[in-house]
mmCIF file of C-alpha atoms in Angstrom:
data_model
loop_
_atom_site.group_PDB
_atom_site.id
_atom_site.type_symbol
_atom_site.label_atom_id
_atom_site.label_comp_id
_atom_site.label_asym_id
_atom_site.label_seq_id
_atom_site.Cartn_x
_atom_site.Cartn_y
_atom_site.Cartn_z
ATOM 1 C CA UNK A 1 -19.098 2.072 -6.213
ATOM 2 C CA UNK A 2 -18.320 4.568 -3.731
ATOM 3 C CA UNK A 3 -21.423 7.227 -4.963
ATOM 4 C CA UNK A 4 -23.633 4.204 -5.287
ATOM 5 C CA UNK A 5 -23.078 2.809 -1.540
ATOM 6 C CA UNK A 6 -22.967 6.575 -0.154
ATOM 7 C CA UNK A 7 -27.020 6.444 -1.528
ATOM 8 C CA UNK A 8 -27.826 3.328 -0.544
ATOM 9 C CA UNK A 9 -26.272 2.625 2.441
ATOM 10 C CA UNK A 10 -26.706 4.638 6.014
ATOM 11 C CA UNK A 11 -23.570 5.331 7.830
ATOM 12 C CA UNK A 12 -23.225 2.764 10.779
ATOM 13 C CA UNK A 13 -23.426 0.264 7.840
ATOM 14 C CA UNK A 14 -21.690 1.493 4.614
ATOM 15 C CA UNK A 15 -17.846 -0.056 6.049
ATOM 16 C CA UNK A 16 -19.718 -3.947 5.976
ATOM 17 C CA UNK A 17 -21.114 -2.667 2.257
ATOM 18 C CA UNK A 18 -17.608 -2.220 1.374
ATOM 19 C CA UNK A 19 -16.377 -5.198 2.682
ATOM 20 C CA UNK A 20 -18.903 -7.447 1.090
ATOM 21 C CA UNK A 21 -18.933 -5.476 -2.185
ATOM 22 C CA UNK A 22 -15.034 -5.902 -2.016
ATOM 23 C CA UNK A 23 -15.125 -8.779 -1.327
ATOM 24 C CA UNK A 24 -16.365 -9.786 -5.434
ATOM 25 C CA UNK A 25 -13.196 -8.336 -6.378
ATOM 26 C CA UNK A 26 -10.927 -10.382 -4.367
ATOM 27 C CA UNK A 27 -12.770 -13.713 -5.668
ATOM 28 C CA UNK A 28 -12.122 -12.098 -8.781
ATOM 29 C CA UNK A 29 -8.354 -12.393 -8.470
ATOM 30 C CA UNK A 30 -8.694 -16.458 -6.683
ATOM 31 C CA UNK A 31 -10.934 -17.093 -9.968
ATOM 32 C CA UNK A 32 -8.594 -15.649 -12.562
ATOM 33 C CA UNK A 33 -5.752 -16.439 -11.330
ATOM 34 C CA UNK A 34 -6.706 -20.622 -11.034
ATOM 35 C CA UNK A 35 -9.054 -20.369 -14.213
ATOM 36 C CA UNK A 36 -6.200 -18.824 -16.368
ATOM 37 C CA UNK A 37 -3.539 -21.159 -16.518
ATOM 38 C CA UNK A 38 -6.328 -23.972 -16.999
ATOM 39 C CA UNK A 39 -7.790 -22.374 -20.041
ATOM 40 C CA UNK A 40 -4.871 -21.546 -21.389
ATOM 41 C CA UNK A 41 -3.508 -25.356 -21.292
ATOM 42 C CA UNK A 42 -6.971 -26.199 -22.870
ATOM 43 C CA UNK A 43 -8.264 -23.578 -25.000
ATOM 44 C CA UNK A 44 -5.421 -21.485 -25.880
ATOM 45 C CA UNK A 45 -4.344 -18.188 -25.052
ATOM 46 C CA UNK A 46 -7.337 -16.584 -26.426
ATOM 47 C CA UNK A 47 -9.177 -18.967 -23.536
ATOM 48 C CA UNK A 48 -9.469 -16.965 -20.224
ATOM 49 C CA UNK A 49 -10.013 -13.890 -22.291
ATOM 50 C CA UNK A 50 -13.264 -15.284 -24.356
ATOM 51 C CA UNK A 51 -14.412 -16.357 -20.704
ATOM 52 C CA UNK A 52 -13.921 -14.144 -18.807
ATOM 53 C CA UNK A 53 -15.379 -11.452 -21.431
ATOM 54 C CA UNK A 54 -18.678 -13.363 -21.442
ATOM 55 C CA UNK A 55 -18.917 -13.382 -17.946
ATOM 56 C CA UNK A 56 -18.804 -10.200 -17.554
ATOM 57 C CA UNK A 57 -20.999 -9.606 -20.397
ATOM 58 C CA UNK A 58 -23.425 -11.666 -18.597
ATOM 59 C CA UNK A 59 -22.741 -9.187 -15.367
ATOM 60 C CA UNK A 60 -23.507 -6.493 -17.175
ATOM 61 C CA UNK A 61 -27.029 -7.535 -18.443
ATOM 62 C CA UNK A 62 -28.172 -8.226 -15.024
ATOM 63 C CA UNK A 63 -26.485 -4.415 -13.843
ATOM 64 C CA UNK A 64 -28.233 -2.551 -16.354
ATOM 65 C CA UNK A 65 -31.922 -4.493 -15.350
ATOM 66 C CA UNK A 66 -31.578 -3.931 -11.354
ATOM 67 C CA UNK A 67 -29.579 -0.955 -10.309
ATOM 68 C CA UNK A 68 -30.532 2.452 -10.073
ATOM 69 C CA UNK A 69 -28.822 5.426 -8.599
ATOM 70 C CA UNK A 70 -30.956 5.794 -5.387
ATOM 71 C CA UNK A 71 -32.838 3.590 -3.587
ATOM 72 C CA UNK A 72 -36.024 6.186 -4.215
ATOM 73 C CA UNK A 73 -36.004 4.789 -7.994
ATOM 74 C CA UNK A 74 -35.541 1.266 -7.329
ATOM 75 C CA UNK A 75 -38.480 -1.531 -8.073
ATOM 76 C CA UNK A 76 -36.763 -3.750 -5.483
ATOM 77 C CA UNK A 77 -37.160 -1.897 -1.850
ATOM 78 C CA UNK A 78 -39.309 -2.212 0.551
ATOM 79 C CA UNK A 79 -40.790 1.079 2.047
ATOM 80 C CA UNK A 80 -39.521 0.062 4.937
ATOM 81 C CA UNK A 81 -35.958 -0.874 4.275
ATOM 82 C CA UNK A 82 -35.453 2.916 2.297
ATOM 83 C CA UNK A 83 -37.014 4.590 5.461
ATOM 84 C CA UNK A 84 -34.480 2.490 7.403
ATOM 85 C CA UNK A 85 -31.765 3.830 4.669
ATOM 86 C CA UNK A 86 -32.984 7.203 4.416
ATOM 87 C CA UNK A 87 -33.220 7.813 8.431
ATOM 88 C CA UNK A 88 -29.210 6.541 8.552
ATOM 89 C CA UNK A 89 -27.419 9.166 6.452
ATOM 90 C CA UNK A 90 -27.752 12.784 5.802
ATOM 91 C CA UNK A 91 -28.852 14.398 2.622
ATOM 92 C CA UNK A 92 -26.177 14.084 0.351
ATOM 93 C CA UNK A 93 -27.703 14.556 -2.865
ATOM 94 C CA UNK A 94 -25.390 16.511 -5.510
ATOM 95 C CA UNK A 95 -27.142 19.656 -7.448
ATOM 96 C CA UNK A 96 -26.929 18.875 -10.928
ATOM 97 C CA UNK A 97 -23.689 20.161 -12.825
ATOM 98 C CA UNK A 98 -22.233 20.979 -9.615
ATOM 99 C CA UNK A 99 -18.234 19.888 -8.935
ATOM 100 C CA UNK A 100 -15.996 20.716 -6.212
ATOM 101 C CA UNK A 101 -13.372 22.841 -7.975
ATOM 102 C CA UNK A 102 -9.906 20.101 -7.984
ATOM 103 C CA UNK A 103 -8.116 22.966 -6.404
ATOM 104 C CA UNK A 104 -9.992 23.160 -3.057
ATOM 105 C CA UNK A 105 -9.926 19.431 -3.129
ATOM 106 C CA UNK A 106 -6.494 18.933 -3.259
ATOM 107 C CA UNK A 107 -5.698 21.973 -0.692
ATOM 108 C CA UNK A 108 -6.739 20.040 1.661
ATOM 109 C CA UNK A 109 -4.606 17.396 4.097
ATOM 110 C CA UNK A 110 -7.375 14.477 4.408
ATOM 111 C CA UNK A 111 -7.286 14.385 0.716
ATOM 112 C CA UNK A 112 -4.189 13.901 0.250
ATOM 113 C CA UNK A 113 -4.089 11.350 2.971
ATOM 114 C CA UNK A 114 -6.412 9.508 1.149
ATOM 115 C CA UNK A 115 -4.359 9.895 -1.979
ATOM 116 C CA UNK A 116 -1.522 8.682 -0.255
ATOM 117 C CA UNK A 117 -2.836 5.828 0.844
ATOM 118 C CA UNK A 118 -4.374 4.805 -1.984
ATOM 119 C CA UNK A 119 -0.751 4.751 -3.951
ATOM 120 C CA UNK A 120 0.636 2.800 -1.500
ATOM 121 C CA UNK A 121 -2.120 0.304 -1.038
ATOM 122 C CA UNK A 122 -1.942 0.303 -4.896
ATOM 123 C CA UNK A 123 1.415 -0.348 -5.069
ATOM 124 C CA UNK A 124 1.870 -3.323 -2.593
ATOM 125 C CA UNK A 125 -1.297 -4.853 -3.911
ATOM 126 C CA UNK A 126 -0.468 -5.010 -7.803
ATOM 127 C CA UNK A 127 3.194 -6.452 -6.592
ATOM 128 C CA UNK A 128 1.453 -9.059 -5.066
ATOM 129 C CA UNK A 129 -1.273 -9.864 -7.386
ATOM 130 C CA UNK A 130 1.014 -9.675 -10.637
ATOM 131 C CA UNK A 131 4.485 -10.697 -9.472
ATOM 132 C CA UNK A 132 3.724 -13.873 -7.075
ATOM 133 C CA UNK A 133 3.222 -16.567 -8.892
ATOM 134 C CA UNK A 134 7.149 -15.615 -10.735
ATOM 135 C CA UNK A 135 8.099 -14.681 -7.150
ATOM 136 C CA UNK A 136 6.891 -18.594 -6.320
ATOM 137 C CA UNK A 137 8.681 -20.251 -9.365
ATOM 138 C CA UNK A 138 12.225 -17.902 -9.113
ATOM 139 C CA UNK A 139 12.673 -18.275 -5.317
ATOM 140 C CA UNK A 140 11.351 -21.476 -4.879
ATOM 141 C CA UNK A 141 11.614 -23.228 -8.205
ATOM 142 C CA UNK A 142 7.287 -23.861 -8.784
ATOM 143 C CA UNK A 143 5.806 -24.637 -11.452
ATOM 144 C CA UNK A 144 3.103 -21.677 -12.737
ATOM 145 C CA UNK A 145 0.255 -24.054 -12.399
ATOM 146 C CA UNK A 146 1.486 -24.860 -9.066
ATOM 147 C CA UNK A 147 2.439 -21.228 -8.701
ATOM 148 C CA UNK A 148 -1.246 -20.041 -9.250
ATOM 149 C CA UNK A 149 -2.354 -22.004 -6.220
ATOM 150 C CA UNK A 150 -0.230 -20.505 -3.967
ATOM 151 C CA UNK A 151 -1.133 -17.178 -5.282
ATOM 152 C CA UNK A 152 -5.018 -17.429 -5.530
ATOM 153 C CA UNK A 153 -5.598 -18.750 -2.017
ATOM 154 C CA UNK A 154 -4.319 -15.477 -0.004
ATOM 155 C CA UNK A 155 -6.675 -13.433 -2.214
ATOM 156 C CA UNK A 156 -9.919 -15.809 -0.658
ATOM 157 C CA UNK A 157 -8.538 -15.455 2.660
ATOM 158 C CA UNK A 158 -9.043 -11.195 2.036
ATOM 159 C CA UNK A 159 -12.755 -11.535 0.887
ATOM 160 C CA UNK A 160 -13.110 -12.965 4.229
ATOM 161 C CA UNK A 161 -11.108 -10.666 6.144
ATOM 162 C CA UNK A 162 -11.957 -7.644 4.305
ATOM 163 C CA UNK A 163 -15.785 -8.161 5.526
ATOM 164 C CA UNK A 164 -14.764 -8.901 9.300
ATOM 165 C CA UNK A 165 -12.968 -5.655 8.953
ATOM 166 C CA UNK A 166 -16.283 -4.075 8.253
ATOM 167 C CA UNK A 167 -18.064 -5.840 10.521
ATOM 168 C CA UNK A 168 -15.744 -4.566 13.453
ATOM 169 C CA UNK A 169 -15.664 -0.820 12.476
ATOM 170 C CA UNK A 170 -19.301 -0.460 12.284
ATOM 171 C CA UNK A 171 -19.752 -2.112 15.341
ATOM 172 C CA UNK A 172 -16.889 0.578 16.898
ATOM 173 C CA UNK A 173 -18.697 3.152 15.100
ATOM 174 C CA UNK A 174 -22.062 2.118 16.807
ATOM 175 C CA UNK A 175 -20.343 1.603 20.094
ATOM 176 C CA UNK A 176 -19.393 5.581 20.237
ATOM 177 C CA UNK A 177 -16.188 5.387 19.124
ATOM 178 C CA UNK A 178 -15.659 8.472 16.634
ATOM 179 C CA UNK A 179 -15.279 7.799 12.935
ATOM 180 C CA UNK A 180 -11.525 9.333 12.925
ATOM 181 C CA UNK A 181 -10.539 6.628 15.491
ATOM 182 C CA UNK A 182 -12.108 3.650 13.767
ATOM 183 C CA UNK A 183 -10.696 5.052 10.075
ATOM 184 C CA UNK A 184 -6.924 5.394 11.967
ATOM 185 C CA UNK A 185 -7.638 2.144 13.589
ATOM 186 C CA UNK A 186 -8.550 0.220 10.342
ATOM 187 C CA UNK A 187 -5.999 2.052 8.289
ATOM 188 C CA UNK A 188 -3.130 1.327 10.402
ATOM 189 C CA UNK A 189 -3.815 -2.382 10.730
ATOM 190 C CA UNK A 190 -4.221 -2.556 7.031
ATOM 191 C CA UNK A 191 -0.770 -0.942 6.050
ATOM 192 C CA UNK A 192 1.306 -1.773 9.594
ATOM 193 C CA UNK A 193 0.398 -5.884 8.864
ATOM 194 C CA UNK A 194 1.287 -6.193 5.342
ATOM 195 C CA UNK A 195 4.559 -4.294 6.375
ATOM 196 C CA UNK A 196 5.532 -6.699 8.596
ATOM 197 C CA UNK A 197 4.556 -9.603 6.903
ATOM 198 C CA UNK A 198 6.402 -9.185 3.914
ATOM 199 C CA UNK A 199 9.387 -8.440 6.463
ATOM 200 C CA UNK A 200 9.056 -12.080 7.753
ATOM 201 C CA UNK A 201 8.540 -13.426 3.905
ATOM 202 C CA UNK A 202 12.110 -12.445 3.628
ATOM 203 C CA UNK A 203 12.904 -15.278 5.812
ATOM 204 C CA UNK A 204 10.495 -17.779 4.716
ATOM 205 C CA UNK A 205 12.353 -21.061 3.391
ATOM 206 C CA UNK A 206 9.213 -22.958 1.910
ATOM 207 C CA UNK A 207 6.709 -21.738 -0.358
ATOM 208 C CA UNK A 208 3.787 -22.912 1.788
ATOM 209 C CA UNK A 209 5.574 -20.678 4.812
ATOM 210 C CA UNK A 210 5.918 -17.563 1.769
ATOM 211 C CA UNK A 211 2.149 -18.724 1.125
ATOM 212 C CA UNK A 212 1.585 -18.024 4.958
ATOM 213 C CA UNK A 213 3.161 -14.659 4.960
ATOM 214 C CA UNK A 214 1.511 -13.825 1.493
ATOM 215 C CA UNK A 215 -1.810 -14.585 3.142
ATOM 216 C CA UNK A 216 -1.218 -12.490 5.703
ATOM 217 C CA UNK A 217 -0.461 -9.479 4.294
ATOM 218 C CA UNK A 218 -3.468 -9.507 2.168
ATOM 219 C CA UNK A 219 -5.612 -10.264 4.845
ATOM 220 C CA UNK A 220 -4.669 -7.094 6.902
ATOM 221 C CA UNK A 221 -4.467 -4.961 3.907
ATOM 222 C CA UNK A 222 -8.168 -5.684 3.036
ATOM 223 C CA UNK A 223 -8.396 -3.888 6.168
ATOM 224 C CA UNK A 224 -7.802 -0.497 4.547
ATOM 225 C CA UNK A 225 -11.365 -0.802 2.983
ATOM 226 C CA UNK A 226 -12.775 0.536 6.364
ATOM 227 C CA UNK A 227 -9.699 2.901 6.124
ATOM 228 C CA UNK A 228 -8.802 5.179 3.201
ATOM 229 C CA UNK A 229 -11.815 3.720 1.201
ATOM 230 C CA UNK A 230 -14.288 4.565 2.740
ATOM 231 C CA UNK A 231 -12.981 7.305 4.785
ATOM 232 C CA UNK A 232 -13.656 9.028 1.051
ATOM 233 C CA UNK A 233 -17.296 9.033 2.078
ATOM 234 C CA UNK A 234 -16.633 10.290 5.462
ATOM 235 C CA UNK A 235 -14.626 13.552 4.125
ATOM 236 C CA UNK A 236 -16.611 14.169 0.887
ATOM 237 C CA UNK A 237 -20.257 12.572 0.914
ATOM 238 C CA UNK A 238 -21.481 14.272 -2.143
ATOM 239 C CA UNK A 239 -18.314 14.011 -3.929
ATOM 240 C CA UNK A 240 -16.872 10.523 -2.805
ATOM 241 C CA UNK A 241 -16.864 9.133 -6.201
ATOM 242 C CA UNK A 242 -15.391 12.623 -7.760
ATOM 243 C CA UNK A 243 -12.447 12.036 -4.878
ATOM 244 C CA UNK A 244 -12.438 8.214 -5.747
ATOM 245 C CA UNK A 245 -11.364 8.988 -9.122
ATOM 246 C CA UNK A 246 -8.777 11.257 -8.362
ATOM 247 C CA UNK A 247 -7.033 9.070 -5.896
ATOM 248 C CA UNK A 248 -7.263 6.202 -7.938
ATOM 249 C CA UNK A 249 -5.845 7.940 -10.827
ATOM 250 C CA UNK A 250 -3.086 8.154 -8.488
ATOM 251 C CA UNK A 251 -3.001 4.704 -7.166
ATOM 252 C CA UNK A 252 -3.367 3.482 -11.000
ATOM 253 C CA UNK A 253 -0.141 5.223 -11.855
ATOM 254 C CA UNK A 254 1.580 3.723 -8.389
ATOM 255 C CA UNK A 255 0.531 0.311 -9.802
ATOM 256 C CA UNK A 256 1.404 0.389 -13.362
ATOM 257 C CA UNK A 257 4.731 1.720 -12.222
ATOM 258 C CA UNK A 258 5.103 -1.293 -9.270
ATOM 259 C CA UNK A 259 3.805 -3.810 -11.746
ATOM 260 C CA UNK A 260 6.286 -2.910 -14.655
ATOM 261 C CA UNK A 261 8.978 -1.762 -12.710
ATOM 262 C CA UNK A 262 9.329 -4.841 -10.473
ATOM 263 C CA UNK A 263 11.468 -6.663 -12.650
ATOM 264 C CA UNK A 264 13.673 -3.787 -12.754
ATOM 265 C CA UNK A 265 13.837 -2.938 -9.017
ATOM 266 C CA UNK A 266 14.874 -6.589 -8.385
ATOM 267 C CA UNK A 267 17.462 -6.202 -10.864
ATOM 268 C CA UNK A 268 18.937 -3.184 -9.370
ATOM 269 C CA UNK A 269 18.503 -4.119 -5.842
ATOM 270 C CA UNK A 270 19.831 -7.674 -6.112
ATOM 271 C CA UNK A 271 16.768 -9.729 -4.680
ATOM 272 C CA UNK A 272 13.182 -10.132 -4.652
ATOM 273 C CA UNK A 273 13.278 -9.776 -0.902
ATOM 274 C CA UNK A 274 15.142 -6.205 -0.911
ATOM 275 C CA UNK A 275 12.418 -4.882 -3.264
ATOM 276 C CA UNK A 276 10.338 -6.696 -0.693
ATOM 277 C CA UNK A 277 11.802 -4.782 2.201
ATOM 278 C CA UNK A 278 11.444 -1.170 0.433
ATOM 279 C CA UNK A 279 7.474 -1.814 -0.083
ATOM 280 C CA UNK A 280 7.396 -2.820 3.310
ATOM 281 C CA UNK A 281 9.220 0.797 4.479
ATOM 282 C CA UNK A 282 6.669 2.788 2.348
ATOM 283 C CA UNK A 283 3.628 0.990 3.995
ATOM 284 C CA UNK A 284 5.323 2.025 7.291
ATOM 285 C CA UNK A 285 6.024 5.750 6.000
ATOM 286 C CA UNK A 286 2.139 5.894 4.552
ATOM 287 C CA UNK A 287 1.104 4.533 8.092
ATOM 288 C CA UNK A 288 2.455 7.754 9.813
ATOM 289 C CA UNK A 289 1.265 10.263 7.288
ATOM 290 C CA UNK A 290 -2.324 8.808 7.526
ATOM 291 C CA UNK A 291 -2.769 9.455 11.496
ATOM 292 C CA UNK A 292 -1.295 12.789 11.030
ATOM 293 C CA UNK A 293 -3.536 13.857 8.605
ATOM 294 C CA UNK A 294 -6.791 11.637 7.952
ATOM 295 C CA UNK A 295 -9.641 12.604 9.378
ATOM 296 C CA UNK A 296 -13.495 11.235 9.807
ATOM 297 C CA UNK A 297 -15.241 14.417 9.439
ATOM 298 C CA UNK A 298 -16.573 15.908 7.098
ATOM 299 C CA UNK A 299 -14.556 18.385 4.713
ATOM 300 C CA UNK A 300 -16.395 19.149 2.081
#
C-alpha cells in the first residue's frame, strides 16, 4: 500500500490517500465484527469464514484487472491527472534489484521511531479490536451479540476520523508548515488521545459511557496514519514499502503478543482496567520517543 500510494500519489496529497485507503480497513473491522456473530447463529461456524473468503475473492478479481504499479502503465488516467501526479512528487523510482542494506536502515533514529510506533499502535489496536467485546460482557455483563455492537461502532467512527486527519495535515503541509511538524503533530494526537481515553474508561460505569471512551481512542489513534504511516514515505520514498515491512514485522509480533497475552496480563495484574492503565503508559512513553527522534525529511 505504502509503494503503491508513494507512485501514485504527489506529496501534498498522499496523508488524505492514506486516510481514505485506511479507511476500507476500519469498515473491515465494523463489518466483521457485526456480520460474524450473525453468521455464526445462522450458518455455523464455518459461516463468516465462507463469506468473508468470497468476498475477498471477489476483491481480488477486480485488483488484478485495474491496478498497476505506476500510474504511467495504467488504462484508467487521464494525461492530465498523471501530469498533475507526476509534477507533485520527486522521482522515486527504485533501480531494479536494488535494496537498502537492513543495517543502514536500522542505524538510523527515524527508523526506529517509526518502528516504535508502529508496536505500540499495534499493540493498543489489536487489544481493542480482539479483547472488547469480552471486555463488554466481563465488566459489564453483555451479551456477545450485544457485545459486537458496542465494539463495531468505534471502528466506523475511525474511518471517519482517520480521513479528517488527512485532510488537516495536507492542508498544514500546503499551508507551509514543515512535514516534521505536521508528522509530530499527527503522531502525538494519535498516541496522547487513546492514552487518555482509556485512562477515563477506567472509570466508566456503563457500557455505552466505555463505548464513548472506546470510540474515542480509536478515533485519535487513526490519527497516526498521517503520523508514523506515512512518515515511512517521508524518510524512505523508494524504500517505504521495504521499511513498511520491517516495522510491521515488528508491530505484528507487538500484537500477537497483546492479543494472546491479554488474558494473562489481566490475570496477573488483577483487572482489565490495570492492563488498561499500562497500555495507556506505553502510548505516553512512545509519544516522547517519537518527537525526539521522527523526522519528515528525507533519510534515505
Amino acid at each position: 500500500m505504502n509503494t503503491l500510494l508513494s507512485r501514485w500519489f504527489p506529496s501534498h496529497e498522499r496523508a488524505t490517500a492514506v486516510g481514505m485507503s485506511m479507511a476500507g480497513f476500519h469498515l473491515g473491522n465494523v463489518a466483521g465484527l457485526v456480520l460474524t456473530p450473525i453468521a455464526m447463529s445462522s450458518i455455523g461456524i464455518a459461516g463468516p469464514f465462507i463469506f468473508f473468503s468470497s468476498l475477498g475473492l471477489l476483491w481480488l478479481t477486480t485488483w488484478a484487472y485495474g491496478v498497476t504499479n505506476d500510474p504511467n502503465e495504467s488504462q484508467f488516467i487521464s494525461k492530465s491527472e498523471l501530469r498533475l501526479i507526476q509534477a507533485g512528487k520527486s522521482n522515486t523510482t527504485l533501480k531494479k534489484g536494488e535494496l537498502l542494506p537492513l543495517r543502514l536502515l536500522l542505524s538510523k533514529l527515524p527508523t526506529w521511531a517509526i518502528i516504535v510506533a508502529n508496536v505500540t499502535n499495534n499493540w493498543g489496536y489489536f487489544v481493542m479490536l480482539s479483547w472488547m467485546p469480552v471486555y463488554f460482557k466481563t465488566v459489564f455483563n453483555v451479551n456477545l451479540k450485544q457485545a459486537a455492537w458496542f465494539s463495531a461502532v468505534p471502528w466506523g467512527t475511525m474511518a471517519i476520523s482517520g480521513y479528517i486527519a488527512g485532510l488537516v495535515s495536507d492542508f498544514l503541509v500546503k499551508a507551509g508548515c514543515s512535514v516534521t511538524l505536521v508528522r509530530k503533530i499527527m503522531q502525538s494526537i494519535g498516541f496522547i488521545g487513546p492514552g487518555v481515553s482509556l485512562l477515563l474508561l477506567n472509570y466508566a460505569k456503563t457500557p455505552v459511557v466505555a463505548s464513548i471512551f472506546i470510540t474515542a481512542a480509536l478515533s485519535f489513534s487513526s490519527f497516526s496514519q498521517a503520523g508514523f504511516l506515512l512518515n515511512m514515505q517521508d524518510i524512505a520514498p523508494q524504500y517505504a514499502g521495504f521499511l513498511h515491512g520491517i516495522a510491521n514485522s515488528a508491530g505484528t509480533l507487538a500484537a500477537i503478543v497483546s492479543t494472546i497475552g491479554t488474558g494473562y496480563f489481566v490475570q496477573w495484574l488483577g483487572s482489565f482496567q490495570a492492563f488498561l492503565t499500562v497500555t495507556a503508559g506505553l502510548y505516553f512513553a512512545s509519544t516522547i520517543f517519537w518527537n525526539l527522534y521522527a523526522t519528515g525529511e528525507r533519510v534515505f
